[in-house]
Structure formats: structure tokens, C-alpha cells
Coordinates of C-alpha atoms in Angstrom, one line a residue:
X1 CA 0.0 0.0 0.0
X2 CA 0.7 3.8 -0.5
X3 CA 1.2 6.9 1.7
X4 CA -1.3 9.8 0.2
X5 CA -1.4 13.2 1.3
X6 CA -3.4 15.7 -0.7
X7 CA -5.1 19.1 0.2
X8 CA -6.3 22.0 -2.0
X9 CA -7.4 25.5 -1.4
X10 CA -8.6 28.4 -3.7
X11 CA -5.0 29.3 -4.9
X12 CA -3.6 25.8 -5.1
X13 CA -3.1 22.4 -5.1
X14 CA -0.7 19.3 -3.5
X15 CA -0.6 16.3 -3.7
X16 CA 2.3 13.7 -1.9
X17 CA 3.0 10.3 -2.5
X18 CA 5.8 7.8 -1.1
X19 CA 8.0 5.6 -3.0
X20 CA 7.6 2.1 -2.0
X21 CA 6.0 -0.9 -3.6
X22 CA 5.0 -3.4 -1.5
X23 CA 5.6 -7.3 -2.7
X24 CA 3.1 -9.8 -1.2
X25 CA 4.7 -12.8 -2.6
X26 CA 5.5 -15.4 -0.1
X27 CA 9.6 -15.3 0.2
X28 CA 10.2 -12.1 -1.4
X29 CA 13.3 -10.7 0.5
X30 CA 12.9 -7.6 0.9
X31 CA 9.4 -7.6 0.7
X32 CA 9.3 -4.3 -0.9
X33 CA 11.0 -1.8 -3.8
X34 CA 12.0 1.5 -2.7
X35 CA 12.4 4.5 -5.1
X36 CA 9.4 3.5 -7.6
X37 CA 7.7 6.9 -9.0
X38 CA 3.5 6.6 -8.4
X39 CA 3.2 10.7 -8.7
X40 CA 3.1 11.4 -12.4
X41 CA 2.4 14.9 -14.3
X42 CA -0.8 14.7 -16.7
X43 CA 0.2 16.6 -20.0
X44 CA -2.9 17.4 -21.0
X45 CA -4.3 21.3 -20.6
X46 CA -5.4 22.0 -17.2
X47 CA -4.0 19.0 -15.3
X48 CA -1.9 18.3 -13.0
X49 CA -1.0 15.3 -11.2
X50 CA -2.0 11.4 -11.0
X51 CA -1.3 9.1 -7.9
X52 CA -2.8 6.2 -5.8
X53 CA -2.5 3.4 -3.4
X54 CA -4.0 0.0 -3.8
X55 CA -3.0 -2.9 -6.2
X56 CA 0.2 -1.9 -8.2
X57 CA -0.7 -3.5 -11.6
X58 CA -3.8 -2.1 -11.8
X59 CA -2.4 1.4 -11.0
X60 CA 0.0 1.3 -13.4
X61 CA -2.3 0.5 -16.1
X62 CA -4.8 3.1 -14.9
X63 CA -2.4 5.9 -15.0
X64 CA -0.8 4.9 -18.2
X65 CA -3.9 4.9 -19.4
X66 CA -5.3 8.3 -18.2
X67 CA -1.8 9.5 -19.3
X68 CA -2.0 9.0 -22.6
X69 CA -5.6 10.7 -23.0
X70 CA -4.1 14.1 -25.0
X71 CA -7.2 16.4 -25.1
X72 CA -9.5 16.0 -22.0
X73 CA -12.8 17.8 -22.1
X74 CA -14.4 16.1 -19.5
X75 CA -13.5 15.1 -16.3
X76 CA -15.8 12.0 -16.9
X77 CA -12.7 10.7 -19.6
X78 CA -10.4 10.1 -16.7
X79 CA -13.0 9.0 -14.3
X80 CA -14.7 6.5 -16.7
X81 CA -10.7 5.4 -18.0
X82 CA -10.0 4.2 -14.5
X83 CA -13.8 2.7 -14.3
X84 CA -12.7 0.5 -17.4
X85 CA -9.5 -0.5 -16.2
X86 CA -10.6 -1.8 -13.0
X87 CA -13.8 -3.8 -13.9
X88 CA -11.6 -6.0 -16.9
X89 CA -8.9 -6.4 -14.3
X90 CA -11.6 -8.0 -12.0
X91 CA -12.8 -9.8 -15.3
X92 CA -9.1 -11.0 -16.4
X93 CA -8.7 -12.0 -12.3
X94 CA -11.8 -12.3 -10.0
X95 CA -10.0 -13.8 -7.5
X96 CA -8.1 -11.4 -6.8
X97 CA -11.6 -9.1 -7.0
X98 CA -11.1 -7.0 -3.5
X99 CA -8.0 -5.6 -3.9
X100 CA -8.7 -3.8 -7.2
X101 CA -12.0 -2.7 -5.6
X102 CA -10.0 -1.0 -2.6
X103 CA -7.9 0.6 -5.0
X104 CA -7.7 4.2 -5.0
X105 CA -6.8 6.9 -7.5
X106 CA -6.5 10.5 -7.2
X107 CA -5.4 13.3 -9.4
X108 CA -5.6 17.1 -9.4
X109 CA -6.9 19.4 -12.2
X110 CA -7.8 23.2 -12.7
X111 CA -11.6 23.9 -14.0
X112 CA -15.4 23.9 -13.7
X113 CA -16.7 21.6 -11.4
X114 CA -21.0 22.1 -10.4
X115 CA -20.7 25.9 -11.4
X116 CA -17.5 26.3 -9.5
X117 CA -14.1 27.3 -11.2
X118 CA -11.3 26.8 -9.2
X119 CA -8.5 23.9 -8.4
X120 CA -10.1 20.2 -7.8
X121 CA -8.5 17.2 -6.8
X122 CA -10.7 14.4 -7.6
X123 CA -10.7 10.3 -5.6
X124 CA -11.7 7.3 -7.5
X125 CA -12.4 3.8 -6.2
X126 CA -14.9 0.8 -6.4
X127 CA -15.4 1.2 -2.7
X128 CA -16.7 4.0 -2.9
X129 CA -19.8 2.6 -4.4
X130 CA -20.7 1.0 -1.2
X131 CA -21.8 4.2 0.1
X132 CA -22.8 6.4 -2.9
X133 CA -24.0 5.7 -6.5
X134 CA -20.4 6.9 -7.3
X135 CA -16.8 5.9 -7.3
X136 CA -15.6 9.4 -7.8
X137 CA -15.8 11.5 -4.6
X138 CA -14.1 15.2 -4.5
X139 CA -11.9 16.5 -1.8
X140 CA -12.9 19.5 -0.3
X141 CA -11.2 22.8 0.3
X142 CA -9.1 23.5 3.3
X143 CA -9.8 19.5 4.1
X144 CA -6.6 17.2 4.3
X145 CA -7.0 13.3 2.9
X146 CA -4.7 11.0 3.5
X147 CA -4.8 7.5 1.9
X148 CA -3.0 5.7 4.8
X149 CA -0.9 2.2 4.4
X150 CA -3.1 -0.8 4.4
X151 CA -0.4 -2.3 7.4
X152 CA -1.6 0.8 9.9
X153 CA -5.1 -1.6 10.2
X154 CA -3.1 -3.9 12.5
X155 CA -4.2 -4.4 16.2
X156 CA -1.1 -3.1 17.1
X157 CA -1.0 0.3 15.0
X158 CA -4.6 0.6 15.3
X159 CA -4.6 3.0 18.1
X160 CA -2.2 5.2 16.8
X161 CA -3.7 5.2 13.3
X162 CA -7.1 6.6 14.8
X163 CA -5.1 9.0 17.1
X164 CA -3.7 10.4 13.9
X165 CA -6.7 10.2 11.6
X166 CA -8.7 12.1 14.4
X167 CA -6.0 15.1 14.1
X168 CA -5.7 15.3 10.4
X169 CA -9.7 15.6 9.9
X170 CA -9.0 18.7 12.0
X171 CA -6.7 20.4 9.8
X172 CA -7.6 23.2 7.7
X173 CA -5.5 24.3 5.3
X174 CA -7.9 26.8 3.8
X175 CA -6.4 30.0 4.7
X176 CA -2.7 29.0 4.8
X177 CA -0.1 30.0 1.9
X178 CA 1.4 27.4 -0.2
X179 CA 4.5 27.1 2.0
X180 CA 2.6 26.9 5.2
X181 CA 0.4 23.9 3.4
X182 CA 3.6 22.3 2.0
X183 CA 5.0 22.0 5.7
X184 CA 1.4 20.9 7.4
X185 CA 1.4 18.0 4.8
X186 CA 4.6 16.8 5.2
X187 CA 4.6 16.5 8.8
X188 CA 1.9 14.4 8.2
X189 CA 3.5 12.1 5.8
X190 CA 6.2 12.1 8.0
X191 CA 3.9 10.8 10.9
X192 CA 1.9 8.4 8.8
X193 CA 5.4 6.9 7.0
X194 CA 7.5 6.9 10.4
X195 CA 5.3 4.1 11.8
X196 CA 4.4 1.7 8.6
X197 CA 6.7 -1.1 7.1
X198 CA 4.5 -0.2 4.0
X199 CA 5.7 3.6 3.1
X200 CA 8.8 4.7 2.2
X201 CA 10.3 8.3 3.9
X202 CA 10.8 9.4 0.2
X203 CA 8.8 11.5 -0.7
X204 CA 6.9 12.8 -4.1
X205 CA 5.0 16.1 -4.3
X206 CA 3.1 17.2 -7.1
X207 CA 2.0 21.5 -6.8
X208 CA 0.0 23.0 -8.5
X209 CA -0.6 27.1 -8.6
X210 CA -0.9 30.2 -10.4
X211 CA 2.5 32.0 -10.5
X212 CA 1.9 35.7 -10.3
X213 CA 5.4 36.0 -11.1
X214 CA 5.5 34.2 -14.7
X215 CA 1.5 35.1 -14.9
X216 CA 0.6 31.7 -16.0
X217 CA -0.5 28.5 -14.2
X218 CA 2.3 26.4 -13.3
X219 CA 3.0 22.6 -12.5
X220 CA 5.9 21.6 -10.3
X221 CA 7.4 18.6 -9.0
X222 CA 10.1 17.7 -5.8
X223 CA 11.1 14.0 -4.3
X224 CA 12.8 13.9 -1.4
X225 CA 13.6 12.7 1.7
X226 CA 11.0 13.5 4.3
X227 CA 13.0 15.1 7.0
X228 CA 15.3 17.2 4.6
X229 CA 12.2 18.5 2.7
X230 CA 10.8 19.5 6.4
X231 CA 14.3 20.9 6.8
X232 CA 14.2 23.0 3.5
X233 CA 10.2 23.9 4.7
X234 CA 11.8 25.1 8.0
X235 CA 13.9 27.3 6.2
X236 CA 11.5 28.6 4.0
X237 CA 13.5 27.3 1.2
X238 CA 11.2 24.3 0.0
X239 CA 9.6 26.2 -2.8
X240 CA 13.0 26.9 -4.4
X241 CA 13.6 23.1 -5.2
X242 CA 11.0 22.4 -7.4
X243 CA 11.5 21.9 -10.8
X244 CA 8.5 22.8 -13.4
X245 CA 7.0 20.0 -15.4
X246 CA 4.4 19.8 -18.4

């Protein structure tokens, strides 16, 4: 499983992955990969970034996928590409049916959503459809969401996990400037990461903004490792290591 972190206000947009791939093979030693990339740019006009946690294959091919799509007019593209990919992996492999169905993608763009123009970041998942008539839910502004490591539902990490969930559905980053978000966010990767064997401390971050400095919209992209990005934060030098991507 994945770390995700993600928030979005009015003026902005982040989104933070970790780096590890789990193995559930019996014998695999180690039983994970570090430094895989899940956080990906979306090229297309109006974008920005594609992550998720859940079953590996299937992410892959549901963000290659939505990758490829060149001209998106519709929201409902992405959201019904991901729809497709997960219903003939559950045809190709029923058995392995509940783990592509607690599978979760998320991805960020800037536009219209109900009336509203402004920066989204959007959740898909088959679970979702337990409680809704949709699998596409959208985050809120000021909320934080976290998609936490599947390892945290242990006996043992239980307790802390709903410790930690209670204080991040308290946050509200609705207010705060981008380097004020960027340093809330990572201290809660840093806490989700620090206590699961399932997340890497590397860390990916996706921004998105509008630069009154250039006077365009801008994507940018860091990875790094958790404690020297909160160093940089702490600093107020963070912003200065991202590098802009399409």
C-alpha cells in the first residue's frame, strides 16, 4: 500500500506520495522496492498530477492509461478510463476481486466543477460505491485526505492510526499560503510513514498554482527525503527546489 497526502485550497493544489512498492509474494526478501515513481504529471491542458495506493498493476495501467488521454474535455474521460481499467482487471482476475475494488486513484486538475471554477483534486475507487451511487468522490477545500498504508489496520497500529486520523480531519489548510500547506502535509506524511513497514520516507510532491510571477498557471514537481524537505520547509527554502514540469 501507499502513503497519500493531498489538500487543495482556492490558490492551489498538493498532492504527496511515497515511494515504495509493496511485494506480497511469499519469500520475497525484501518484501518491498524503494524509489518507484507513483506521482506522475498529466500533460494534457489543465492538469496536474496522478497518484494512488492499492494494487500496483492495476495502478500502473490506470495511469498509463489516463496519461495517454491528450485532449481532455471532460473530467468524466479520466473517471470512466480508470472505471474501465478496474472492472476488466476484475474480469481478467476475479479472485483477486477485493483488492482492485479497494484501490484508489487520485489526481488534481484546474476547472469547472458544479458551477465552480477553481483547483479540484478528484478520488476514485470501487469502494466508494458502497456508500454512494459513485466511485468518484471530490476532496474538499481546506480538508486534508490521506490515503494511509493498508499495514496501519493492524491491532497493534490501530490506536495510533485513529489518534492520527482524528487530528488530520482537524486540519484546515484553507487559509494557509502554499509554503505553510507544504510544511502541514509533510509533517503528516512524515507521521503516517515513520510508523508503517508499507511507506517509504521518500517522498513525491506534485504543486500546483498560479505563479503571479510568470502570470501563468504552473505545475511543479520535488522528491525527497521526508526530513530534509521539512528541513528545507523550515527554512522557507522548499519552494525553491521544485523543478516545473508539463
Amino acid at each position: 500500500m501507499t502513503t497519500v497526502v493531498m489538500a487543495k485550497t482556492d490558490n492551489f493544489s498538493i498532492i504527496m506520495s511515497d515511494t515504495r512498492e509493496t511485494f506480497y509474494e511469499k519469500g520475497a526478501m525484501p518484501p518491498y522496492e524503494d524509489g518507484v515513481q507513483k506521482l506522475y504529471s498529466i500533460e494534457a491542458d489543465g492538469m496536474g498530477f496522478i497518484t494512488g495506493a492499492g494494487t500496483a498493476s492495476l495502478l500502473k495501467e490506470a495511469k498509463r492509461r489516463i496519461k495517454e488521454i491528450q485532449k481532455i474535455y471532460s473530467i468524466n474521460e479520466v473517471n470512466d478510463v480508470f472505471k474501465e481499467t478496474v472492472d476488466e482487471f476484475i474480469s481478467s482476475y476475479p479472485e483477486f476481486a477485493n483488492g482492485f475494488s479497494e484501490t484508489y486513484i487520485a489526481y488534481s486538475f484546474y476547472g469547472t466543477m458544479h458551477g465552480t471554477e477553481g483547483y479540484h483534486i478528484i478520488l476514485l475507487s470501487e469502494s466508494y460505491l458502497e456508500g454512494s451511487d459513485s466511485y468518484a468522490q471530490e476532496l474538499y477545500t481546506g480538508k486534508v485526505r490521506v490515503f494511509y498504508p493498508s499495514d496501519l489496520m493492524k491491532e497493534e497500529k490501530l490506536q495510533r492510526l485513529n489518534q492520527l486520523f482524528e487530528r488530520h480531519e482537524n486540519i484546515d489548510v484553507t487559509n494557509m499560503a502554499l509554503p505553510r500547506a507544504l510544511y502541514e502535509l509533510l509533517r503528516i506524511f512524515k507521521e503516517v510513514s515513520s510508523i508503517s513497514d508499507e511507506s517509504s520516507s521518500e517522498c513525491e510532491i506534485g504543486i500546483f498554482f498560479y505563479s503571479k510571477l510568470t502570470g501563468s498557471f504552473q505545475k511543479q514537481q520535488l522528491t525527497g527525503e521526508v526530513n530534509k524537505l521539512l528541513s528545507f520547509a523550515e527554512k522557507n527554502k522548499l519552494l525553491n527546489k521544485f523543478k516545473d514540469v508539463k
